Amino acid sequence: MTVLILTCEEDVTADMVIVHLHGSGVPVVRVDPADLTGGVSLSGEYVHGRFRGHLSAGGRLVSIGGLRSVWVRRPGPPAGRATQPSPWLTEEAAQALYGMLRGSDARWMNHPDAARQARHKPWQLRLAQRCGLPVPATVITTFPRAAREFAERFPDLVVKPVSGAHPQDPPRAVPTSRVAPDTDFAAVAFGPTLLQRRIAKRADIRLTAVGERLLAARKATAPDAEPAEVDVRFATSPSPWEPVEVPQRTADAVHAYLREAELAYGAFDFVEDADGTWWFLECNQSGQFGFVEVETGQPIARAVAEWLSRPAPGETPGVNGVRTTAH
Amino acid sequence: MTVLILTCEEDVTADMVIVHLHGSGVPVVRVDPADLTGGVSLSGEYVHGRFRGHLSAGGRLVSIGGLRSVWVRRPGPPAGRATQPSPWLTEEAAQALYGMLRGSDARWMNHPDAARQARHKPWQLRLAQRCGLPVPATVITTFPRAAREFAERFPDLVVKPVSGAHPQDPPRAVPTSRVAPDTDFAAVAFGPTLLQRRIAKRADIRLTAVGERLLAARKATAPDAEPAEVDVRFATSPSPWEPVEVPQRTADAVHAYLREAELAYGAFDFVEDADGTWWFLECNQSGQFGFVEVETGQPIARAVAEWLSRPAPGETPGVNGVRTTAH
């Protein structure tokens, strides 16, 4: 049973995971959907009530029925590198590839529908609330009056995009910014705006969830940090990321979140306040983990590899971690 | 509890359903997401572990927590008619609107994720097989050799696009066509191609599923019909659509399909062969039903209205079909 990794050519994070998969002897096929109809071919046959499908990449043929798991890392747009690319060809190739994979019994990290749902920040906030995670008071609105009333109740605010970083190439990230006290909210009428109470933080927390495993890292805020530097991605903090234990209550809530969201992987961002409370900011279902692993030494890539190489239903685990297919 | 209908301005099918909803006294709000930040506003607040959200359209304010059901008919692109439309604004507005609605407890016809999955034809074929529906032998391939071998086994073939009609405005439909016997399949290498054994049909069947209700219609094939006229949408048949009973085995399989696909609505296309067998061609999760209702008199719009107006959990059904909210 094979692990299928869907990602682009240059992806060192995938490389890190593949090293572990090779180390445990699990067969891996790495495919960039952008290479479809070029270096990647596919075929699926529906005859007499049965489906038989194959993917061919880099001279290797893999059966879709023989997939153990699919890791959707950073796949390119299907047929994006075809000789004559077009939106129509991309749509046809996407339907063919994902349509066949969706019909397989492989486990997904993450399933495309779960991934899509998980990107909706308003839905994230609601789910986090329901799972018992503390969520800073937030409003998402196109009503200037609602924004003004919210700013009266919570005068210390940050603003961020509703949709977060855009899945573009190269990806653009819009930093979270502090809202000036005399802000005029009239422009809120022109586009939904997300305002959130600023948490006076003493640290940022990145919690990486891989299946049931939770690996958390903490980056202390410098005592002399500018309160305007709210976004850890753009701040210049001298403190490194360091491993930190996950409080049991947070762990339970995060497990509930992942279960409800049907996610096998999630990168949670929290801020820690002066009381030690972890406030939920967001969960990025495809968040990077390389920088955390490099700074903390936490074995995230290995955890991903272990999740991907778990035996499929009907497969018997072999000895010494080497899996054999039950035929 | 209110029914929310997401659709564009000119949608006579929605009009038909709204007439029935008005008739039974169920509150309805009709919103085109394209009008966001114009005629449509939204606001959602996450404070103290609770969510309170509102949509405003046409001077009416509706609570997101008070939605009974959401009918995703033919919604325009969010903020598509804004004063300064842009892909970024559309993304922000989509995340805000659907992100809030996804967090509600309303029932969906159909949920966006179920709808998205259901559009994948390779997945449809596999699911239909698994549910026990007869599926004509099909291949989807980018291997010219696989196409040639398939054509040797099944010489009488049709070809159709993998992704079906495109969700564009105006929608383009690509007709299914017969494959000439001397076809050279070399071009298959340039894009995934769907080839399917042609069923010699004596009728087309359109089965409209609304929740648990199945309404089927049959259009007899003219005895002198050209075998090349395989696509009922483009054929000129003198026979009308007429109501037809659904065989129990087909009904069971269709119910299983809808359950597995998590669809509340689906328009199934079958062809009936000389033995009376219904062969599954596809299930369109947003298929039109107006033309069937007009020709057959089947109460499809009423069935949709009844499904949408079912009481929500925690709501008590009133007398004479009029529902009252339990407060």
XYZ file of C-alpha atoms in Angstrom:
654
model
C 0.000 0.000 0.000
C 1.426 3.303 -1.192
C 1.480 6.834 0.220
C 0.567 9.446 -2.405
C 1.951 12.944 -1.876
C 0.424 15.709 -3.960
C 2.792 18.657 -4.004
C 4.825 20.921 -6.228
C 8.414 20.250 -7.238
C 10.189 22.454 -4.708
C 8.829 21.529 -1.304
C 11.467 20.898 1.352
C 8.775 20.098 3.911
C 7.625 17.204 1.748
C 11.264 16.193 1.351
C 11.600 15.998 5.162
C 8.589 13.671 5.403
C 9.685 11.516 2.476
C 13.032 10.851 4.183
C 11.153 9.298 7.110
C 8.853 7.311 4.808
C 11.827 5.921 2.910
C 13.461 5.109 6.224
C 10.537 2.931 7.239
C 10.298 1.268 3.839
C 6.840 2.556 2.968
C 6.290 2.999 -0.800
C 5.768 6.645 -1.739
C 4.696 8.293 -4.964
C 5.040 12.053 -5.281
C 2.882 13.741 -7.893
C 2.385 17.346 -8.896
C -1.072 17.597 -10.483
C 0.373 20.454 -12.589
C 2.285 17.771 -14.521
C -0.901 16.038 -15.620
C -0.960 15.105 -19.297
C 2.820 15.762 -19.231
C 4.889 13.661 -16.815
C 1.773 12.423 -15.011
C -0.906 10.239 -16.583
C -4.046 8.667 -15.180
C -6.592 6.111 -16.163
C -9.702 4.732 -14.516
C -12.041 2.062 -15.784
C -15.569 1.352 -14.577
C -16.604 -2.059 -15.859
C -18.993 -4.682 -14.411
C -19.595 -2.729 -11.186
C -15.894 -2.416 -10.403
C -13.382 0.422 -10.580
C -9.736 0.006 -11.508
C -7.628 3.133 -11.595
C -3.967 3.984 -12.049
C -1.684 6.955 -11.774
C 1.628 7.059 -13.577
C 4.354 9.479 -12.522
C 8.108 9.443 -13.025
C 7.927 6.072 -14.742
C 6.063 4.449 -11.811
C 2.557 3.078 -12.012
C 0.462 3.095 -8.839
C -2.982 1.594 -8.398
C -5.584 3.941 -6.918
C -7.059 0.991 -5.054
C -3.615 0.406 -3.532
C -3.320 3.827 -1.906
C -2.910 3.843 1.848
C -3.110 7.600 2.296
C -3.048 10.851 0.335
C -1.143 13.886 1.616
C -2.377 17.077 -0.017
C 0.626 19.296 0.597
C 1.134 22.065 -1.960
C -0.287 20.645 -5.202
C -0.035 22.779 -8.328
C -3.154 23.480 -10.409
C -3.983 20.331 -12.396
C -2.472 20.412 -15.914
C -0.990 23.813 -15.078
C 2.221 22.895 -16.882
C 0.543 21.237 -19.868
C 1.753 22.226 -23.336
C -1.459 24.165 -23.939
C -2.806 25.013 -20.484
C -6.317 26.447 -20.149
C -8.909 26.871 -17.395
C -11.001 24.231 -19.148
C -8.176 21.678 -19.219
C -7.408 22.410 -15.555
C -11.045 21.777 -14.679
C -11.144 18.539 -16.667
C -7.876 17.335 -15.137
C -8.963 18.324 -11.617
C -12.244 16.453 -11.953
C -10.503 13.388 -13.362
C -7.725 13.262 -10.744
C -9.594 14.260 -7.606
C -12.773 12.542 -8.778
C -10.919 9.217 -8.908
C -8.997 9.792 -5.674
C -12.191 10.777 -3.839
C -13.607 7.382 -4.713
C -10.669 5.543 -3.124
C -10.599 4.262 0.423
C -7.338 6.054 1.254
C -7.068 8.217 4.371
C -6.559 11.912 3.624
C -4.357 14.539 5.195
C -6.498 16.552 4.641
C -9.559 15.654 2.608
C -10.213 18.452 0.065
C -13.685 19.172 1.475
C -12.471 19.294 5.073
C -9.618 21.537 3.934
C -11.973 23.867 2.128
C -14.341 24.151 5.062
C -11.471 24.649 7.487
C -10.264 27.759 5.646
C -13.381 29.747 6.609
C -12.354 31.947 9.530
C -15.915 32.735 10.693
C -16.543 28.989 10.826
C -13.232 28.440 12.693
C -14.166 30.962 15.368
C -17.586 29.371 15.891
C -16.133 25.872 16.070
C -13.404 26.994 18.489
C -16.081 28.523 20.731
C -18.133 25.330 20.612
C -15.096 23.223 21.512
C -14.441 25.415 24.545
C -11.375 27.292 23.312
C -11.186 30.918 24.489
C -11.788 33.178 21.466
C -11.026 36.920 21.691
C -14.167 39.014 21.153
C -14.538 39.374 17.378
C -16.865 41.033 14.923
C -17.050 40.436 11.172
C -19.273 43.032 9.603
C -20.255 45.247 6.695
C -22.249 47.560 9.028
C -20.180 50.638 9.997
C -22.450 51.085 13.017
C -21.762 47.539 14.235
C -18.017 48.196 13.909
C -18.302 51.483 15.834
C -20.342 49.930 18.642
C -17.868 47.068 18.884
C -14.948 49.518 19.073
C -16.695 51.334 21.931
C -17.019 48.123 23.905
C -13.514 46.883 22.998
C -11.336 49.933 22.353
C -8.081 48.005 21.857
C -8.586 46.222 18.539
C -6.732 44.555 15.706
C -7.988 44.208 12.135
C -7.243 41.296 9.824
C -8.512 39.954 6.510
C -11.471 37.579 6.725
C -9.935 35.161 4.261
C -6.403 35.302 5.678
C -3.421 34.775 3.416
C -4.366 34.149 -0.161
C -3.614 30.834 -1.789
C -1.707 32.545 -4.564
C 1.688 31.949 -6.043
C 3.687 33.527 -4.534
C 1.402 33.578 -1.469
C 0.651 37.009 -0.116
C 0.078 37.359 3.600
C -1.745 40.402 4.896
C -0.445 41.283 8.356
C -2.771 41.718 11.299
C -2.644 45.379 12.359
C -3.668 47.399 15.358
C -6.649 49.705 14.924
C -6.010 53.357 15.744
C -8.369 54.750 18.430
C -9.804 57.460 16.172
C -10.572 55.129 13.259
C -13.546 56.007 11.091
C -15.347 52.775 10.203
C -17.326 54.127 7.226
C -15.275 52.006 4.785
C -16.545 48.827 6.489
C -19.592 49.158 4.223
C -17.434 48.343 1.195
C -16.163 44.963 2.360
C -16.537 42.606 5.318
C -14.075 43.574 8.041
C -12.801 41.424 10.881
C -12.109 43.308 14.120
C -10.804 41.461 17.145
C -9.986 42.471 20.698
C -6.203 42.652 20.995
C -4.873 40.228 23.601
C -1.918 41.687 25.521
C 0.325 38.714 24.966
C 3.383 37.399 26.688
C 3.949 34.703 24.075
C 2.806 33.270 20.767
C 1.912 29.587 20.642
C 2.038 27.353 17.597
C 0.346 24.026 18.208
C 0.829 21.493 15.429
C -1.674 18.652 15.435
C -0.865 15.482 13.515
C -3.638 12.950 13.952
C -3.882 12.504 17.729
C -0.416 13.956 18.385
C -0.105 17.542 19.552
C 3.250 19.324 19.410
C 3.266 22.848 20.785
C 5.919 25.544 20.613
C 6.105 28.887 22.401
C 7.815 32.111 21.408
C 8.074 34.617 24.265
C 7.191 38.214 23.487
C 10.052 40.621 24.164
C 9.303 42.727 27.298
C 10.000 45.896 25.316
C 7.965 44.799 22.288
C 5.910 47.470 20.549
C 2.188 46.788 21.225
C 1.668 47.579 17.529
C 3.690 44.494 16.593
C 0.782 42.103 16.900
C 1.583 39.685 14.080
C 4.277 37.150 15.007
C 4.953 36.468 11.324
C 6.140 40.047 10.839
C 7.559 40.855 14.296
C 11.230 40.843 15.152
C 11.442 38.903 18.400
C 14.793 37.733 19.710
C 13.225 34.739 21.500
C 13.337 31.366 19.782
C 10.446 28.926 19.433
C 10.681 26.461 22.315
C 8.715 23.271 23.017
C 5.928 23.737 25.534
C 3.479 21.351 27.158
C -0.167 21.552 26.053
C -2.580 22.154 28.963
C -5.001 19.224 29.222
C -8.061 21.426 28.711
C -6.593 22.869 25.527
C -5.621 19.410 24.315
C -9.174 18.138 24.803
C -10.631 21.140 22.998
C -8.162 20.823 20.108
C -8.975 17.136 19.697
C -12.676 18.015 19.606
C -11.976 20.696 16.993
C -10.065 18.302 14.750
C -12.710 15.608 15.094
C -15.541 17.982 14.253
C -13.562 19.522 11.383
C -12.501 16.067 10.101
C -8.911 17.249 9.900
C -5.883 14.981 10.206
C -3.508 17.953 10.323
C -3.853 21.468 11.682
C -1.518 24.276 12.727
C -3.180 26.219 15.549
C -2.121 29.743 16.440
C -2.761 30.963 19.980
C -1.559 33.922 22.010
C -0.795 33.464 25.700
C -1.916 36.267 27.995
C -0.526 37.323 31.385
C -2.680 34.700 33.142
C -1.285 31.935 30.973
C -4.547 31.524 29.019
C -4.156 30.393 25.406
C -6.464 32.446 23.156
C -7.436 30.842 19.857
C -6.544 32.943 16.819
C -6.826 30.474 13.975
C -6.207 26.974 12.716
C -4.440 26.691 9.382
C -5.164 23.255 7.928
C -2.084 23.469 5.702
C 0.177 25.514 7.988
C 3.943 25.178 7.600
C 5.782 23.256 10.283
C 9.357 23.276 8.975
C 10.406 26.399 10.899
C 9.063 24.988 14.190
C 10.783 21.655 13.681
C 14.072 23.378 12.849
C 13.968 25.650 15.921
C 12.510 23.235 18.471
C 13.711 19.874 17.228
C 10.169 18.532 17.591
C 9.665 15.486 15.360
C 6.749 16.859 13.322
C 7.862 15.483 9.952
C 8.252 12.059 11.536
C 4.774 12.308 13.071
C 3.347 13.159 9.625
C 5.217 10.233 8.059
C 3.932 7.892 10.768
C 0.351 9.033 10.266
C 0.607 8.611 6.491
C 2.126 5.148 6.777
C -0.417 3.689 9.191
C -1.769 0.454 7.759
C -4.923 0.750 5.686
C -8.025 -1.261 6.592
C -7.396 -4.825 5.438
C -3.645 -4.424 5.768
C -1.663 -6.162 8.495
C 1.146 -4.300 10.229
C 4.463 -6.011 9.622
C 7.382 -6.376 12.035
C 9.778 -3.564 12.932
C 7.395 -0.939 11.644
C 7.591 -2.293 8.098
C 4.073 -2.765 6.772
C 3.109 -5.544 4.413
C 0.000 -5.694 2.313
C -2.406 -8.506 3.122
C -3.065 -10.308 -0.145
C -37.507 30.133 11.696
C -36.692 31.402 8.220
C -35.832 29.753 4.911
C -32.845 31.402 3.210
C -32.661 31.128 -0.582
C -29.355 32.022 -2.192
C -29.943 32.731 -5.856
C -29.615 35.336 -8.579
C -32.297 37.842 -9.440
C -33.863 36.089 -12.410
C -34.669 32.577 -11.295
C -38.173 31.395 -12.126
C -37.501 28.036 -10.495
C -36.897 29.807 -7.187
C -40.050 31.856 -7.832
C -42.046 28.607 -8.161
C -40.772 27.366 -4.796
C -41.299 30.709 -3.072
C -44.973 30.704 -4.095
C -45.418 27.456 -2.146
C -43.459 28.745 0.853
C -45.584 31.893 0.971
C -48.674 29.718 0.687
C -47.737 27.815 3.819
C -46.762 30.947 5.729
C -43.100 30.100 6.160
C -40.838 33.168 6.335
C -38.447 33.371 3.389
C -35.481 35.599 2.670
C -34.023 35.602 -0.805
C -30.454 36.820 -1.134
C -28.068 37.075 -4.048
C -24.521 36.996 -2.631
C -23.513 39.170 -5.608
C -25.350 42.021 -3.868
C -23.084 41.850 -0.822
C -21.849 45.216 0.388
C -24.584 46.693 -1.843
C -28.171 45.688 -1.091
C -27.026 42.874 1.200
C -25.162 43.376 4.481
C -23.972 40.951 7.116
C -22.625 41.034 10.616
C -21.483 38.378 13.041
C -20.232 38.810 16.583
C -18.266 36.291 18.636
C -18.346 37.406 22.260
C -18.215 35.379 25.500
C -18.309 32.017 23.725
C -21.438 32.865 21.766
C -22.141 33.773 18.152
C -24.805 36.204 17.015
C -25.077 36.830 13.290
C -27.412 38.724 10.983
C -28.062 39.112 7.291
C -29.832 42.134 5.925
C -31.424 42.076 2.479
C -34.179 44.138 0.921
C -34.730 46.009 4.167
C -35.240 42.776 6.149
C -32.973 41.594 8.940
C -32.698 37.862 9.541
C -30.819 36.155 12.355
C -28.387 33.444 11.241
C -29.310 31.482 14.354
C -32.939 31.663 13.227
C -32.403 29.943 9.890
C -34.352 26.756 9.355
C -32.766 25.837 6.037
C -30.573 27.237 3.271
C -31.328 26.556 -0.388
C -28.273 27.121 -2.554
C -29.969 27.606 -5.920
C -28.059 29.787 -8.373
C -26.138 32.255 -6.179
C -24.049 34.902 -7.918
C -20.382 35.355 -6.981
C -20.198 37.151 -3.616
C -19.825 40.923 -4.024
C -19.912 40.404 -7.795
C -22.066 43.518 -8.210
C -20.135 45.669 -5.711
C -19.166 49.187 -6.809
C -15.533 48.113 -7.091
C -15.605 44.335 -7.569
C -12.346 42.375 -7.359
C -11.319 38.745 -6.855
C -10.032 39.712 -3.406
C -13.348 41.290 -2.369
C -15.224 38.255 -3.694
C -12.988 35.973 -1.622
C -13.454 38.094 1.503
C -17.217 38.264 1.018
C -17.469 34.531 0.271
C -15.533 33.648 3.409
C -17.626 36.004 5.523
C -21.014 34.873 4.181
C -20.475 31.139 3.814
C -18.195 31.021 6.846
C -21.034 32.318 9.022
C -23.713 30.190 7.372
C -21.563 27.057 7.719
C -21.524 27.638 11.460
C -25.320 27.684 11.662
C -27.486 24.674 12.451
C -29.650 25.129 9.353
C -30.281 22.203 7.021
C -28.765 22.664 3.558
C -30.071 21.888 0.092
C -27.252 21.223 -0.733
C -24.342 21.844 1.601
C -21.520 23.501 -0.382
C -19.075 20.670 0.365
C -21.553 17.961 -0.606
C -22.349 19.947 -3.749
C -18.694 20.268 -4.652
C -17.976 16.604 -4.147
C -21.096 15.601 -6.068
C -19.914 17.401 -9.204
C -17.004 14.972 -9.715
C -18.154 12.550 -12.413
C -15.500 9.887 -11.669
C -16.692 9.930 -8.057
C -20.347 9.741 -9.177
C -19.679 6.668 -11.283
C -17.898 4.919 -8.418
C -20.627 5.774 -5.930
C -23.353 4.659 -8.350
C -21.555 1.323 -8.760
C -21.256 0.918 -5.015
C -24.952 1.663 -4.534
C -25.843 -1.028 -7.055
C -26.931 1.180 -9.967
C -26.031 -0.221 -13.405
C -23.268 1.961 -14.877
C -22.343 1.655 -18.576
C -18.730 0.556 -19.027
C -16.649 3.724 -18.839
C -13.018 4.731 -19.082
C -11.490 8.080 -18.121
C -7.938 8.219 -19.332
C -4.960 10.141 -20.620
C -3.394 6.928 -22.034
C -4.133 6.601 -25.779
C -3.463 2.880 -25.480
C -6.063 2.482 -22.712
C -8.588 4.328 -24.907
C -7.801 2.098 -27.906
C -8.086 -1.118 -25.894
C -11.364 0.063 -24.418
C -12.701 0.872 -27.907
C -11.791 -2.644 -29.050
C -13.767 -4.188 -26.198
C -16.666 -1.725 -26.529
C -16.787 -0.576 -30.150
C -19.979 1.491 -29.796
C -18.901 4.459 -27.658
C -19.851 7.980 -26.708
C -17.450 10.677 -25.527
C -18.283 13.409 -23.018
C -16.428 15.981 -20.961
C -15.216 14.779 -17.565
C -16.391 17.930 -15.835
C -19.737 18.163 -17.630
C -21.338 21.495 -18.264
C -19.345 24.392 -16.898
C -20.715 26.532 -14.106
C -20.253 29.650 -16.176
C -22.543 32.490 -16.995
C -24.056 31.802 -19.458
C -23.567 28.076 -18.809
C -22.057 26.153 -21.681
C -23.097 22.567 -22.130
C -20.890 20.276 -24.172
C -23.048 17.637 -25.845
C -22.298 13.953 -25.493
C -21.282 12.638 -28.923
C -20.904 9.271 -30.565
C -17.358 8.113 -31.294
C -16.663 7.224 -34.924
C -15.366 3.652 -35.390
C -12.099 4.767 -36.989
C -11.218 7.298 -34.296
C -7.538 7.850 -33.597
C -7.119 8.255 -29.828
C -3.672 9.902 -29.889
C -5.143 13.214 -28.642
C -6.256 11.512 -25.394
C -2.711 12.192 -24.167
C -3.456 15.924 -24.092
C -6.424 15.828 -21.731
C -8.412 13.283 -19.739
C -11.130 11.794 -21.937
C -14.299 10.045 -20.832
C -15.455 7.244 -23.111
C -18.591 5.301 -22.303
C -20.361 2.357 -23.909
C -23.402 3.686 -25.733
C -26.620 2.214 -24.391
C -29.165 1.584 -27.157
C -31.972 3.402 -25.426
C -35.709 3.299 -25.728
C -36.181 6.204 -23.331
C -34.458 8.847 -21.248
C -35.282 8.991 -17.545
C -35.001 12.041 -15.315
C -35.373 11.155 -11.656
C -35.640 14.153 -9.344
C -34.876 13.397 -5.707
C -36.049 15.837 -3.036
C -35.142 14.552 0.397
C -36.764 11.122 0.537
C -39.180 11.842 -2.332
C -38.390 10.505 -5.777
C -40.219 11.882 -8.829
C -39.311 10.243 -12.124
C -40.181 11.214 -15.665
C -39.654 9.301 -18.911
C -39.206 10.555 -22.446
C -39.576 7.831 -25.069
C -36.984 7.727 -27.829
C -38.515 8.071 -31.272
C -38.385 4.703 -33.120
C -36.733 6.413 -36.091
C -34.248 8.373 -33.922
C -30.726 8.724 -35.286
C -28.363 6.620 -33.130
C -26.001 9.596 -33.274
C -28.530 11.660 -31.298
C -27.381 10.428 -27.902
C -27.840 13.577 -25.826
C -31.460 14.180 -24.826
C -30.686 17.850 -24.179
C -29.879 18.398 -27.846
C -32.152 15.829 -29.480
C -35.443 16.631 -31.167
C -37.850 14.046 -29.814
C -41.580 14.437 -30.368
C -42.395 12.506 -27.154
C -43.186 14.487 -24.023
C -41.786 13.838 -20.545
C -44.295 11.655 -18.713
C -44.417 10.551 -15.075
C -43.097 7.045 -14.498
C -42.898 4.794 -11.452
C -39.458 4.204 -9.956
C -38.552 0.487 -9.707
C -38.009 -0.436 -6.047
C -34.422 -1.560 -6.639
C -33.572 1.742 -8.285
C -35.298 3.665 -5.493
C -33.248 1.849 -2.844
C -30.014 2.490 -4.738
C -30.847 6.168 -5.264
C -31.610 6.616 -1.571
C -28.269 5.017 -0.727
C -26.528 7.336 -3.199
C -28.107 10.447 -1.674
C -27.323 9.308 1.860
C -23.690 8.574 1.052
C -23.337 11.819 -0.916
C -25.106 13.813 1.829
C -27.355 15.408 -0.785
C -30.858 16.707 -0.104
C -31.508 17.266 -3.811
C -30.307 15.495 -6.926
C -31.405 15.235 -10.549
C -30.482 11.770 -11.841
C -30.198 11.011 -15.542
C -30.709 7.427 -16.677
C -31.271 5.784 -20.030
C -33.673 2.872 -20.305
C -32.578 -0.011 -22.541
C -34.713 -2.557 -24.416
C -34.898 -4.755 -21.277
C -36.244 -1.879 -19.193
C -32.987 -1.497 -17.233
C -32.203 2.050 -16.079
C -28.519 2.825 -16.692
C -27.008 5.547 -14.536
C -25.478 8.408 -16.522
C -25.073 11.113 -13.916
C -26.531 12.915 -10.929
C -26.608 16.693 -11.138
C -26.877 18.090 -7.621
C -28.257 21.386 -8.940
C -30.146 20.081 -11.970
C -33.091 22.066 -13.268
C -36.552 20.678 -12.597
C -38.816 23.380 -14.048
C -39.125 21.750 -17.478
C -40.106 18.393 -15.943
C -42.673 19.982 -13.662
C -44.184 21.935 -16.559
C -44.449 18.871 -18.830
C -45.465 16.249 -16.266
C -47.325 18.274 -13.666
C -45.239 16.560 -10.958
C -45.183 18.709 -7.804
C -41.391 19.111 -7.573
C -41.393 22.780 -6.525
C -43.864 21.928 -3.770
C -41.674 19.037 -2.620
C -38.681 21.391 -2.439
C -40.742 23.936 -0.491
C -41.911 21.239 1.916
C -38.364 20.025 2.509
C -37.110 23.556 3.109
C -39.931 24.353 5.522
C -39.586 21.276 7.721
C -39.324 22.360 11.331
C -35.796 22.831 12.644
C -34.633 20.914 15.735
C -36.203 22.625 18.754
C -39.109 23.933 16.703
C -42.628 22.588 17.122
C -44.791 22.062 14.080
C -47.908 24.216 14.153
C -51.382 23.400 12.919
C -52.369 23.275 9.248
C -48.791 23.093 8.166
C -48.032 26.499 9.676
C -44.914 26.240 11.788
C -44.331 28.235 14.911
C -41.024 28.795 16.597
C -40.674 27.409 20.112
C -39.503 30.274 22.302
